[in-house]
PDB file of C-alpha atoms in Angstrom:
ATOM      1  CA  LYS A  19      97.708-174.570  15.904  1.00 64.00           C
ATOM      2  CA  ALA A  20      98.630-177.538  18.094  1.00 79.00           C
ATOM      3  CA  GLY A  21     100.914-180.141  16.599  1.00 93.00           C
ATOM      4  CA  VAL A  22     100.706-183.889  16.736  1.00 97.00           C
ATOM      5  CA  THR A  23     100.610-185.090  20.321  1.00 97.00           C
ATOM      6  CA  GLN A  24     101.792-188.519  21.386  1.00 98.00           C
ATOM      7  CA  THR A  25     101.404-190.062  24.804  1.00 97.00           C
ATOM      8  CA  PRO A  26     103.118-191.353  26.749  1.00 98.00           C
ATOM      9  CA  ARG A  27     106.510-189.971  25.764  1.00 97.00           C
ATOM     10  CA  TYR A  28     108.465-192.638  27.604  1.00 97.00           C
ATOM     11  CA  LEU A  29     107.522-196.008  28.985  1.00 97.00           C
ATOM     12  CA  ILE A  30     109.175-199.151  30.232  1.00 98.00           C
ATOM     13  CA  LYS A  31     107.578-202.551  29.975  1.00 98.00           C
ATOM     14  CA  THR A  32     108.682-206.127  30.479  1.00 98.00           C
ATOM     15  CA  ARG A  33     108.545-208.985  28.034  1.00 98.00           C
ATOM     16  CA  GLY A  34     105.117-210.478  27.603  1.00 98.00           C
ATOM     17  CA  GLN A  35     103.255-207.337  28.600  1.00 98.00           C
ATOM     18  CA  GLN A  36     101.193-205.251  26.253  1.00 98.00           C
ATOM     19  CA  VAL A  37     101.267-201.521  25.561  1.00 98.00           C
ATOM     20  CA  THR A  38      98.927-198.938  24.108  1.00 98.00           C
ATOM     21  CA  LEU A  39     100.208-195.718  22.579  1.00 98.00           C
ATOM     22  CA  SER A  40      98.063-192.739  21.732  1.00 98.00           C
ATOM     23  CA  CYS A  41      98.255-190.116  19.014  1.00 98.00           C
ATOM     24  CA  SER A  42      96.218-186.945  18.587  1.00 98.00           C
ATOM     25  CA  PRO A  43      96.633-185.532  15.070  1.00 96.00           C
ATOM     26  CA  ILE A  44      96.574-181.921  14.036  1.00 95.00           C
ATOM     27  CA  SER A  45      93.030-180.610  13.996  1.00 94.00           C
ATOM     28  CA  GLY A  46      91.432-181.292  10.641  1.00 91.00           C
ATOM     29  CA  HIS A  47      93.876-184.017   9.645  1.00 92.00           C
ATOM     30  CA  ARG A  48      92.140-187.274   8.909  1.00 90.00           C
ATOM     31  CA  SER A  49      95.104-189.484   8.067  1.00 91.00           C
ATOM     32  CA  VAL A  50      97.264-190.938  10.811  1.00 94.00           C
ATOM     33  CA  SER A  51     100.312-193.101  10.156  1.00 94.00           C
ATOM     34  CA  TRP A  52     102.455-195.010  12.615  1.00 96.00           C
ATOM     35  CA  TYR A  53     106.140-195.786  12.296  1.00 95.00           C
ATOM     36  CA  GLN A  54     108.711-197.727  14.279  1.00 95.00           C
ATOM     37  CA  GLN A  55     112.194-196.276  14.479  1.00 93.00           C
ATOM     38  CA  THR A  56     115.138-198.193  15.916  1.00 87.00           C
ATOM     39  CA  PRO A  57     118.770-196.995  16.231  1.00 77.00           C
ATOM     40  CA  GLY A  58     120.483-196.918  12.877  1.00 65.00           C
ATOM     41  CA  GLN A  59     117.276-197.728  11.038  1.00 68.00           C
ATOM     42  CA  GLY A  60     115.001-195.584   9.024  1.00 76.00           C
ATOM     43  CA  LEU A  61     111.326-195.347   9.642  1.00 87.00           C
ATOM     44  CA  GLN A  62     109.541-198.651   9.355  1.00 90.00           C
ATOM     45  CA  PHE A  63     105.921-198.210   8.398  1.00 91.00           C
ATOM     46  CA  LEU A  64     103.382-199.890  10.658  1.00 95.00           C
ATOM     47  CA  PHE A  65      99.952-198.790   9.409  1.00 92.00           C
ATOM     48  CA  GLU A  66      97.905-195.876   8.215  1.00 92.00           C
ATOM     49  CA  TYR A  67      94.350-194.906   9.051  1.00 93.00           C
ATOM     50  CA  PHE A  68      91.966-192.569   7.338  1.00 91.00           C
ATOM     51  CA  SER A  69      88.467-191.873   8.599  1.00 90.00           C
ATOM     52  CA  GLU A  70      88.613-194.833  10.993  1.00 93.00           C
ATOM     53  CA  THR A  71      89.649-197.270   8.262  1.00 93.00           C
ATOM     54  CA  GLN A  72      93.022-198.943   7.995  1.00 92.00           C
ATOM     55  CA  ARG A  73      94.126-198.234   4.458  1.00 88.00           C
ATOM     56  CA  ASN A  74      97.620-199.618   4.537  1.00 88.00           C
ATOM     57  CA  LYS A  75      99.672-201.957   6.668  1.00 91.00           C
ATOM     58  CA  GLY A  76     103.389-202.635   6.872  1.00 91.00           C
ATOM     59  CA  ASN A  77     105.192-205.910   7.384  1.00 90.00           C
ATOM     60  CA  PHE A  78     104.793-206.326  11.110  1.00 95.00           C
ATOM     61  CA  PRO A  79     103.401-209.315  12.996  1.00 96.00           C
ATOM     62  CA  GLY A  80      99.831-209.416  14.191  1.00 96.00           C
ATOM     63  CA  ARG A  81     100.957-208.395  17.679  1.00 98.00           C
ATOM     64  CA  PHE A  82     100.953-204.869  16.328  1.00 98.00           C
ATOM     65  CA  SER A  83      97.514-203.399  15.880  1.00 97.00           C
ATOM     66  CA  GLY A  84      95.882-200.026  15.736  1.00 97.00           C
ATOM     67  CA  ARG A  85      92.670-198.162  15.396  1.00 97.00           C
ATOM     68  CA  GLN A  86      91.350-194.708  14.733  1.00 97.00           C
ATOM     69  CA  PHE A  87      88.430-193.015  16.382  1.00 96.00           C
ATOM     70  CA  SER A  88      85.808-190.736  14.901  1.00 95.00           C
ATOM     71  CA  ASN A  89      87.715-187.668  16.105  1.00 94.00           C
ATOM     72  CA  SER A  90      90.779-188.920  14.164  1.00 94.00           C
ATOM     73  CA  ARG A  91      92.710-189.751  17.306  1.00 97.00           C
ATOM     74  CA  SER A  92      94.543-193.023  16.942  1.00 98.00           C
ATOM     75  CA  GLU A  93      95.954-195.707  19.169  1.00 98.00           C
ATOM     76  CA  MET A  94      98.354-198.509  18.504  1.00 98.00           C
ATOM     77  CA  ASN A  95      98.746-201.600  20.599  1.00 98.00           C
ATOM     78  CA  VAL A  96     101.553-204.076  20.879  1.00 98.00           C
ATOM     79  CA  SER A  97     100.780-207.319  22.649  1.00 96.00           C
ATOM     80  CA  THR A  98     103.166-209.917  24.060  1.00 97.00           C
ATOM     81  CA  LEU A  99     106.072-207.531  24.015  1.00 98.00           C
ATOM     82  CA  GLU A 100     109.497-208.739  22.922  1.00 97.00           C
ATOM     83  CA  LEU A 101     112.887-207.182  23.554  1.00 96.00           C
ATOM     84  CA  GLY A 102     113.105-206.251  19.876  1.00 94.00           C
ATOM     85  CA  ASP A 103     110.043-204.063  20.205  1.00 96.00           C
ATOM     86  CA  SER A 104     112.120-201.474  22.025  1.00 96.00           C
ATOM     87  CA  ALA A 105     111.974-198.467  19.741  1.00 96.00           C
ATOM     88  CA  LEU A 106     110.716-194.983  19.157  1.00 96.00           C
ATOM     89  CA  TYR A 107     107.161-195.121  17.858  1.00 98.00           C
ATOM     90  CA  LEU A 108     106.243-192.152  15.746  1.00 97.00           C
ATOM     91  CA  CYS A 109     102.847-190.962  14.707  1.00 97.00           C
ATOM     92  CA  ALA A 110     102.287-188.651  11.751  1.00 95.00           C
ATOM     93  CA  SER A 111      99.183-186.920  10.510  1.00 94.00           C
ATOM     94  CA  SER A 112      98.310-185.402   7.181  1.00 90.00           C
ATOM     95  CA  LEU A 113      95.364-183.824   5.446  1.00 85.00           C
ATOM     96  CA  SER A 114      94.993-186.572   2.896  1.00 75.00           C
ATOM     97  CA  VAL A 115      96.992-189.484   1.554  1.00 68.00           C
ATOM     98  CA  PRO A 116     100.496-189.720   3.055  1.00 63.00           C
ATOM     99  CA  GLY A 117     102.420-190.041  -0.171  1.00 64.00           C
ATOM    100  CA  THR A 118     101.343-186.789  -1.736  1.00 69.00           C
ATOM    101  CA  GLY A 119     102.210-184.136   0.781  1.00 73.00           C
ATOM    102  CA  GLU A 120     103.759-183.231   4.048  1.00 84.00           C
ATOM    103  CA  LEU A 121     103.517-185.514   7.040  1.00 90.00           C
ATOM    104  CA  PHE A 122     103.476-183.871  10.439  1.00 93.00           C
ATOM    105  CA  PHE A 123     105.173-185.982  13.070  1.00 96.00           C
ATOM    106  CA  GLY A 124     104.798-186.086  16.790  1.00 97.00           C
ATOM    107  CA  GLU A 125     107.822-186.394  19.053  1.00 96.00           C
ATOM    108  CA  GLY A 126     107.253-190.076  19.524  1.00 97.00           C
ATOM    109  CA  SER A 127     106.744-192.568  22.305  1.00 97.00           C
ATOM    110  CA  ARG A 128     109.955-194.239  23.381  1.00 96.00           C
ATOM    111  CA  LEU A 129     109.288-197.798  24.469  1.00 97.00           C
ATOM    112  CA  THR A 130     111.839-199.835  26.353  1.00 97.00           C
ATOM    113  CA  VAL A 131     111.168-203.534  26.831  1.00 97.00           C
ATOM    114  CA  LEU A 132     113.141-205.245  29.578  1.00 97.00           C
TER     115      LEU A 132
ATOM    116  CA  GLY B  62     111.280-204.692  -2.892  1.00 32.00           C
ATOM    117  CA  GLU B  63     111.946-201.039  -3.489  1.00 34.00           C
ATOM    118  CA  SER B  64     114.379-199.303  -1.217  1.00 44.00           C
ATOM    119  CA  VAL B  65     115.772-195.872  -0.762  1.00 53.00           C
ATOM    120  CA  GLY B  66     119.421-195.767   0.154  1.00 50.00           C
ATOM    121  CA  LEU B  67     121.867-193.145   1.272  1.00 43.00           C
ATOM    122  CA  HIS B  68     125.484-193.059   0.128  1.00 46.00           C
ATOM    123  CA  LEU B  69     126.935-191.918   3.470  1.00 48.00           C
ATOM    124  CA  PRO B  70     125.585-192.642   6.922  1.00 83.00           C
ATOM    125  CA  THR B  71     127.501-189.717   8.465  1.00 91.00           C
ATOM    126  CA  LEU B  72     128.564-186.420   6.967  1.00 93.00           C
ATOM    127  CA  SER B  73     130.808-183.881   8.723  1.00 95.00           C
ATOM    128  CA  VAL B  74     130.777-180.336   7.428  1.00 96.00           C
ATOM    129  CA  GLN B  75     132.492-177.165   8.548  1.00 96.00           C
ATOM    130  CA  GLU B  76     130.152-174.498   9.795  1.00 96.00           C
ATOM    131  CA  GLY B  77     129.463-172.042   7.001  1.00 96.00           C
ATOM    132  CA  ASP B  78     130.182-174.515   4.235  1.00 96.00           C
ATOM    133  CA  ASN B  79     127.559-176.067   2.004  1.00 97.00           C
ATOM    134  CA  SER B  80     126.313-179.571   2.755  1.00 96.00           C
ATOM    135  CA  ILE B  81     125.222-182.109   0.182  1.00 96.00           C
ATOM    136  CA  ILE B  82     123.315-185.167   1.291  1.00 96.00           C
ATOM    137  CA  ASN B  83     122.751-187.848  -1.322  1.00 94.00           C
ATOM    138  CA  CYS B  84     120.067-190.437  -1.756  1.00 94.00           C
ATOM    139  CA  ALA B  85     119.571-193.206  -4.296  1.00 92.00           C
ATOM    140  CA  TYR B  86     116.150-194.596  -5.078  1.00 90.00           C
ATOM    141  CA  SER B  87     115.358-197.793  -6.891  1.00 82.00           C
ATOM    142  CA  ASN B  88     111.907-197.316  -8.433  1.00 89.00           C
ATOM    143  CA  SER B  89     112.113-195.297 -11.628  1.00 91.00           C
ATOM    144  CA  ALA B  90     108.343-194.805 -11.543  1.00 91.00           C
ATOM    145  CA  SER B  91     108.333-193.002  -8.196  1.00 91.00           C
ATOM    146  CA  ASP B  92     106.668-189.657  -8.695  1.00 88.00           C
ATOM    147  CA  TYR B  93     107.187-187.876  -5.414  1.00 90.00           C
ATOM    148  CA  PHE B  94     110.185-187.410  -3.159  1.00 93.00           C
ATOM    149  CA  ILE B  95     110.519-185.738   0.186  1.00 94.00           C
ATOM    150  CA  TRP B  96     113.230-184.814   2.669  1.00 96.00           C
ATOM    151  CA  TYR B  97     112.861-184.768   6.425  1.00 95.00           C
ATOM    152  CA  LYS B  98     115.127-183.586   9.201  1.00 96.00           C
ATOM    153  CA  GLN B  99     115.133-185.243  12.600  1.00 94.00           C
ATOM    154  CA  GLU B 100     116.845-183.542  15.489  1.00 94.00           C
ATOM    155  CA  SER B 101     117.807-185.483  18.564  1.00 90.00           C
ATOM    156  CA  GLY B 102     114.794-186.338  20.688  1.00 87.00           C
ATOM    157  CA  LYS B 103     112.295-185.007  18.197  1.00 91.00           C
ATOM    158  CA  GLY B 104     110.109-186.327  15.433  1.00 93.00           C
ATOM    159  CA  PRO B 105     111.026-185.813  11.775  1.00 94.00           C
ATOM    160  CA  GLN B 106     110.278-182.404  10.342  1.00 95.00           C
ATOM    161  CA  PHE B 107     109.480-181.663   6.709  1.00 93.00           C
ATOM    162  CA  ILE B 108     112.173-179.826   4.782  1.00 95.00           C
ATOM    163  CA  ILE B 109     111.274-179.888   1.120  1.00 95.00           C
ATOM    164  CA  ASP B 110     109.634-182.076  -1.499  1.00 94.00           C
ATOM    165  CA  ILE B 111     109.821-182.467  -5.240  1.00 95.00           C
ATOM    166  CA  ARG B 112     107.703-184.131  -7.875  1.00 92.00           C
ATOM    167  CA  SER B 113     109.095-186.167 -10.707  1.00 90.00           C
ATOM    168  CA  ASN B 114     108.173-183.556 -13.309  1.00 92.00           C
ATOM    169  CA  MET B 115     110.791-181.253 -11.821  1.00 93.00           C
ATOM    170  CA  ASP B 116     114.561-181.602 -11.523  1.00 94.00           C
ATOM    171  CA  LYS B 117     115.200-178.855  -9.019  1.00 97.00           C
ATOM    172  CA  ARG B 118     113.361-177.095  -6.258  1.00 96.00           C
ATOM    173  CA  GLN B 119     114.590-174.446  -3.879  1.00 97.00           C
ATOM    174  CA  GLY B 120     113.559-173.493  -0.394  1.00 94.00           C
ATOM    175  CA  GLN B 121     115.075-171.373   2.282  1.00 93.00           C
ATOM    176  CA  ARG B 122     118.797-172.316   2.256  1.00 96.00           C
ATOM    177  CA  VAL B 123     117.923-175.719   0.828  1.00 97.00           C
ATOM    178  CA  THR B 124     117.798-177.082  -2.684  1.00 98.00           C
ATOM    179  CA  VAL B 125     116.677-180.514  -3.781  1.00 97.00           C
ATOM    180  CA  LEU B 126     117.953-181.931  -7.035  1.00 97.00           C
ATOM    181  CA  LEU B 127     116.391-184.884  -8.782  1.00 97.00           C
ATOM    182  CA  ASN B 128     118.235-186.837 -11.449  1.00 95.00           C
ATOM    183  CA  LYS B 129     115.793-189.375 -12.832  1.00 94.00           C
ATOM    184  CA  THR B 130     118.338-190.768 -15.278  1.00 93.00           C
ATOM    185  CA  VAL B 131     120.441-192.230 -12.493  1.00 94.00           C
ATOM    186  CA  LYS B 132     117.667-192.330  -9.887  1.00 94.00           C
ATOM    187  CA  HIS B 133     119.464-189.962  -7.568  1.00 94.00           C
ATOM    188  CA  LEU B 134     118.217-187.334  -5.187  1.00 95.00           C
ATOM    189  CA  SER B 135     120.275-184.791  -3.287  1.00 97.00           C
ATOM    190  CA  LEU B 136     119.657-182.190  -0.630  1.00 97.00           C
ATOM    191  CA  GLN B 137     121.910-179.175  -0.589  1.00 98.00           C
ATOM    192  CA  ILE B 138     122.074-176.960   2.478  1.00 98.00           C
ATOM    193  CA  ALA B 139     123.735-173.602   2.001  1.00 97.00           C
ATOM    194  CA  ALA B 140     125.903-171.999   4.678  1.00 97.00           C
ATOM    195  CA  THR B 141     125.468-174.840   7.135  1.00 97.00           C
ATOM    196  CA  GLN B 142     124.697-173.769  10.678  1.00 96.00           C
ATOM    197  CA  PRO B 143     124.956-175.602  14.012  1.00 95.00           C
ATOM    198  CA  GLY B 144     121.165-175.915  14.012  1.00 95.00           C
ATOM    199  CA  ASP B 145     121.397-178.048  10.895  1.00 97.00           C
ATOM    200  CA  SER B 146     122.884-180.895  12.935  1.00 96.00           C
ATOM    201  CA  ALA B 147     120.397-183.709  12.579  1.00 95.00           C
ATOM    202  CA  VAL B 148     119.627-186.921  10.759  1.00 93.00           C
ATOM    203  CA  TYR B 149     118.251-186.360   7.283  1.00 95.00           C
ATOM    204  CA  PHE B 150     115.881-188.820   5.654  1.00 94.00           C
ATOM    205  CA  CYS B 151     114.773-189.038   2.078  1.00 94.00           C
ATOM    206  CA  ALA B 152     111.619-190.871   1.065  1.00 92.00           C
ATOM    207  CA  GLU B 153     109.999-191.817  -2.218  1.00 92.00           C
ATOM    208  CA  ASN B 154     106.462-192.577  -3.280  1.00 88.00           C
ATOM    209  CA  PRO B 155     106.380-195.556  -5.664  1.00 85.00           C
ATOM    210  CA  PRO B 156     103.202-195.847  -7.727  1.00 81.00           C
ATOM    211  CA  ASP B 157     102.349-199.296  -6.429  1.00 77.00           C
ATOM    212  CA  SER B 158     102.786-198.544  -2.735  1.00 75.00           C
ATOM    213  CA  ASN B 159      99.243-197.401  -2.024  1.00 71.00           C
ATOM    214  CA  TYR B 160     100.599-193.929  -1.300  1.00 68.00           C
ATOM    215  CA  GLN B 161     102.944-195.285   1.340  1.00 79.00           C
ATOM    216  CA  LEU B 162     106.330-193.599   1.403  1.00 85.00           C
ATOM    217  CA  ILE B 163     109.467-195.724   1.294  1.00 87.00           C
ATOM    218  CA  TRP B 164     112.085-194.282   3.637  1.00 89.00           C
ATOM    219  CA  GLY B 165     115.863-194.309   3.520  1.00 87.00           C
ATOM    220  CA  ALA B 166     117.991-195.189   6.527  1.00 84.00           C
ATOM    221  CA  GLY B 167     119.094-191.588   7.098  1.00 89.00           C
ATOM    222  CA  THR B 168     122.303-189.555   7.044  1.00 92.00           C
ATOM    223  CA  LYS B 169     123.636-187.927  10.171  1.00 92.00           C
ATOM    224  CA  LEU B 170     124.941-184.421   9.519  1.00 96.00           C
ATOM    225  CA  ILE B 171     127.605-183.188  11.943  1.00 95.00           C
ATOM    226  CA  ILE B 172     128.613-179.552  11.955  1.00 95.00           C
ATOM    227  CA  LYS B 173     132.202-178.792  12.895  1.00 93.00           C
ATOM    228  CA  PRO B 174     132.804-175.389  14.515  1.00 87.00           C
TER     229      PRO B 174
END
């Protein structure tokens, strides 16, 4: 059974640009969550989608957005990139609601903003 | 707001010894707790979880203890191996979080040969 796949794995952008990250969940999983991880920090929740609907959103500015498609694949977008957006962006999928069972994480997309 | 904290950011343990990683949580109404392991360059991986109606749960070489009186969670790893080197995160599920886990900052476990 294939795991959670995130693309691209690494990318470098400059300030002001925008970026789109992709996440393919485990087959059959309908919930996809996104997290930002910076050095020395825990996982900061961005948003969670279930059946194409955003059910929950963390405390990030509107430059961070996401969506989920009918096949459960999800994308997140960051516009007008800032240096502080440099981080590892993790996607996790689960069968149902995230807080009641195991989350399956991808290996992340490492974004560097110059 | 609620937060999950860890007592030690780094823990060094001799190979073969037992490791104990601690975690404090702030919401006494949290009903679900989970531990994840993150190896370098990889995403977090589930280790073990526990619900608030239990005080202990065992897995393969791991045990999670929950003390609701002092709002404390611990992960015990028996006979620590080099492959246990990683950052360990605890997370809690407060009842008013819309099922969104609240994550701790993590503890880095270093195994000494």
